[in-house]
Amino acid sequence: MKRPMTCPLCEAMCGLLVETDGPSITGIRGDPDDPFSRGHVCPKAVALQDLHEDPDRLRQPLLKVRGRFEPVSWPVALVAAADGLRAVQQRHGRDAVATYAGNPTVHSVGAALFLPGLVKALGSRNRYTATSVDQLPHHVAAATMFGHPLLIPIPDLDRTQHLVIIGANPLASNGSLMTAPDVARRLRAIRSRGGRVVVVDPRRTETALVADTHHFVRPGTDAFLLLAMLHVILTEGLDRPSRARELALELDTLRELAAGWTPDRVAPATGISAEAVRTLARDFATAPSAALYGRVGVSMQEFGAVSTWLITVLNLITGRLDEPGGVMFTNPAVDPVRGRGGYAPDRIGRWHSRVRGLPEFMGELPVATLAEEIETPGPGQVRALLTHAGNPVLSTPNGARLERALAQLECLVCVDFYVNETTRHAHVILPPVGPLERAHYDVVFHALAVRNTAKWTPPLFRPPVGTMPDWQILSALTEQLQRGWHWRTLRQRMATRALRRLGVRGVLSHELAKGPYARGTPTGGAPLTMAALESHPHGMDLGPLIPMLPARLRTASGKIHAAPAAIVADLPRVARGLDSALEAAQGQHPGTLLLIGRRALRSNNSWMHNSTRLVRGKPACTLLMHPQDAATYGVADGAVARVTSRVGTVEVPVVVTDSMMPGVVSLPHGWGHGRPGVQLSTATTVPGVSINDLTDDARVDALCGVAGFSGTPVTVTPADP
Ligand SMILES: Nc1nc2c(c(=O)[nH]1)N[C@H]1C(S)=C(S)[C@@H](COP(=O)(O)OP(=O)(O)OC[C@H]3O[C@@H](n4cnc5c(=O)[nH]c(N)nc54)[C@H](O)[C@@H]3O)O[C@H]1N2
Ligand SMILES: Nc1nc2c(c(=O)[nH]1)N[C@H]1C(S)=C(S)[C@@H](COP(=O)(O)OP(=O)(O)OC[C@H]3O[C@@H](n4cnc5c(=O)[nH]c(N)nc54)[C@H](O)[C@@H]3O)O[C@H]1N2
Ligand code: SF4
Ligand SMILES: [Mo]
């Protein structure tokens, strides 16, 4: 039997056809009838079979007894988890329990709908997620400019004539905040319709190789480059009127801010010549349609929020925002902007972290501060942690420090199906079923896609007896935590129970009824209900992105804030950053190289390395280095280098390649499985090292607290001189 589903591994939402024979999988291929992905898949889709069959994937809860994990029943595990967390809160207050939600949370409908209730029941201000090692700056820009953190403009990939990609490598990542299955074909299409693709990246990436132009940029200097582009566009009068611009306040402020940021001044810092910056700006501003797009390379850095804001500003003033072929807002069937949890604040720092004073945003704190919140005694100290689908030991800056801190927690509860670098420290592990055993609807990525589509998949396999999908674990744990609480929490308890009775399908049905297609689809179709989704198992196409302004704005003024006060206040820091970058460019820090990350098609953050078919072949965890640097520091291709930063040292094989910008080295993230106690029998044979044993928890974007991964200073020496 061939059964359609959506791949939940990355943001591309490829349609799959899973061929089954009773309980076994006989093949996984692309679904040609999926209207969005039209048959495209990458190698990771096939690896879903390895995940499904992986004997290391937990099917039963584990409880740590005298230092060892023992399988226990669900009632025992849930009571142990709830009692452990509640005891800490009773002794030390609500904030003593922290929560961390990792990336796969947003790829699971059950988790996306049911984790918020659990976090709310805990009622702690110590809320952390992978957002603060990822897209936090995008939310800051969206919230302060448009009034809602999820109003993120998406490149209209299929209609643009000019795409500028800064700090993203969609050919490896398959696109991010730009859900677009088969991004390679879509980029090729831009060029075959006479358009252009430009890439700005410290590495000549897979994407740069298929672009028309590539510029090396020194890591962490994008804000200077973007300010110089703003300067060129405004001084040369290349900005132009548009519907969106009519809605914008504070345009004059932009002119004041850009003064002084000439291409000549910033060129030595960015490594891109003044003439190239002028060309970049002019080509972008004058193309018939254009989209400027930035992703993790510009968001995970010390000027992440300013850079991300500048990208939106450039799209706004050149008439690209909310226009076909530019950057547009989505109109998803389940709409997080108008639906559940709808309004979210646009203020940064309503409260601050206890130890370092880092700002809250959207109700959460930056995870770069979690280790010190656990280590530092005093009122409000974090003494317990609940993780959901996260591996912060490998994915947050100075992960080794966090790992040491985890070991001193009174209670660590992990909702996860692997014993990995993080969960090995747990007292209780609650494993949900795998992605083929649960229903799927992409509540997050339909809202970030280059086309409006909708697709529902029921579970392909019946979950084995005695296992639970994540939403059931999360609601059971929520109820367990609420048990016996004061009568004032009665309403919360009733809400939890009502939600649980609805289940995923019921909640989605309510959401669809509140959504934009509740009365019919744009193509004159019937109302979009669960029944309609069920009768379209390959997915429903709801058409290209459409202009959404001004109705979609959520600002109190009903206008766009082109220069939000919180962001403008950060510009003096950017100016100081330019001074130090200029100093560094003059060679005042000899011996220092700048470390950046990278993604590979056959890898998925930290957790798919247990799939034999993905880790076969040449080692993936290598340090890329320019030949000139290799010669200077005496390391040869294939030799092992010792890489040292302020916080740590790793030893890793070197690949010498001129695809790197001189002075910059690159390591992938998500490796480092060689730690004791990790129960991943394949991954531990190809352990690699963790880049986050080098990245520095002290380097954050001071404006929003996102980790400043890009451009971590390191030294490189041969491991055996
Ligand atoms: N230096 C550096 N660090 C980075 C990055 C970088 O580029 N450079 N990238 C950052 C980015 S963008 C991100 S998103 C983060 C990711 O950071 P995290 O979200 O912390 O880590 P993941 O590697 O995604 O780990 C996912 C965990 O969820 C578990 N899991 C998988 N599926 C499910 C599920 O359905 N349910 C549950 N309960 N568990 C599941 C896996 O076993 C694994 O333990 O890493 C960040 N860290
Ligand atoms: N195969 C695969 N796909 C994935 C993932 C994965 O781990 N593997 N992870 C998923 C996740 S969680 C996310 S968030 C997305 C991320 O999706 P992308 O943002 O496309 O991620 P990357 O491939 O890391 O691309 C970031 C690029 O920024 C460059 N860069 C680094 N520092 C700087 C800088 O200072 N300035 C500039 N201009 N560029 C810089 C890097 O060289 C790199 O090419 O990918 C998702 N898709
Ligand atoms: S690109 Fe690969 S991992 Fe991403 S959704 Fe498609 S098949 Fe899955
Ligand atoms: Mo991410």
Short mmCIF file of C-alpha atoms in Angstrom, two decimals, residues 155-171 178 182-201 204-215 279-280 283-284 287-293 325:
data_model
loop_
_atom_site.label_atom_id
_atom_site.label_comp_id
_atom_site.label_asym_id
_atom_site.label_seq_id
_atom_site.Cartn_x
_atom_site.Cartn_y
_atom_site.Cartn_z
CA PRO A 155 10.35 35.68 -0.34
CA ASP A 156 7.93 35.16 -3.23
CA LEU A 157 10.37 32.68 -4.71
CA ASP A 158 8.29 31.55 -7.66
CA ARG A 159 7.72 35.03 -9.06
CA THR A 160 10.78 37.06 -8.15
CA GLN A 161 13.27 38.25 -10.77
CA HIS A 162 16.03 39.04 -8.31
CA LEU A 163 16.84 37.15 -5.14
CA VAL A 164 19.57 38.25 -2.74
CA ILE A 165 20.42 35.56 -0.17
CA ILE A 166 22.41 36.71 2.87
CA GLY A 167 23.51 34.08 5.36
CA ALA A 168 21.43 31.16 4.16
CA ASN A 169 22.28 28.02 2.25
CA PRO A 170 18.95 26.67 1.06
CA LEU A 171 20.59 24.04 -1.13
CA MET A 178 10.85 30.20 3.31
CA ASP A 182 12.72 21.66 -4.17
CA VAL A 183 14.36 24.99 -3.63
CA ALA A 184 17.07 24.09 -6.17
CA ARG A 185 14.49 23.88 -8.95
CA ARG A 186 12.87 27.12 -7.81
CA LEU A 187 16.25 28.93 -7.85
CA ARG A 188 17.03 27.53 -11.30
CA ALA A 189 13.65 28.80 -12.47
CA ILE A 190 14.54 32.36 -11.41
CA ARG A 191 17.57 32.26 -13.67
CA SER A 192 15.77 30.59 -16.56
CA ARG A 193 13.13 33.32 -16.57
CA GLY A 194 15.92 35.89 -16.89
CA GLY A 195 16.22 36.77 -13.20
CA ARG A 196 19.29 36.72 -10.97
CA VAL A 197 20.39 35.11 -7.74
CA VAL A 198 23.03 36.75 -5.55
CA VAL A 199 24.60 35.15 -2.47
CA VAL A 200 26.46 36.89 0.35
CA ASP A 201 28.24 34.33 2.54
CA ARG A 204 31.20 29.69 -1.36
CA THR A 205 28.30 27.40 -0.55
CA GLU A 206 26.29 24.90 -2.60
CA THR A 207 23.80 27.75 -3.12
CA ALA A 208 26.53 30.20 -4.14
CA LEU A 209 27.63 27.70 -6.80
CA VAL A 210 24.24 27.90 -8.53
CA ALA A 211 23.93 31.70 -8.14
CA ASP A 212 24.94 34.41 -10.61
CA THR A 213 27.11 36.26 -8.10
CA HIS A 214 28.70 35.42 -4.77
CA HIS A 215 30.37 37.82 -2.34
CA THR A 279 26.23 47.41 -7.48
CA LEU A 280 24.52 45.09 -5.00
CA ASP A 283 20.74 45.91 -8.81
CA PHE A 284 18.43 45.05 -5.95
CA ALA A 287 15.23 44.96 -10.66
CA PRO A 288 11.65 44.57 -11.93
CA SER A 289 10.88 42.56 -8.81
CA ALA A 290 13.22 41.56 -6.00
CA ALA A 291 13.47 39.91 -2.61
CA LEU A 292 16.19 40.35 -0.03
CA TYR A 293 16.33 37.26 2.19
CA GLY A 325 7.84 38.81 -6.66
#
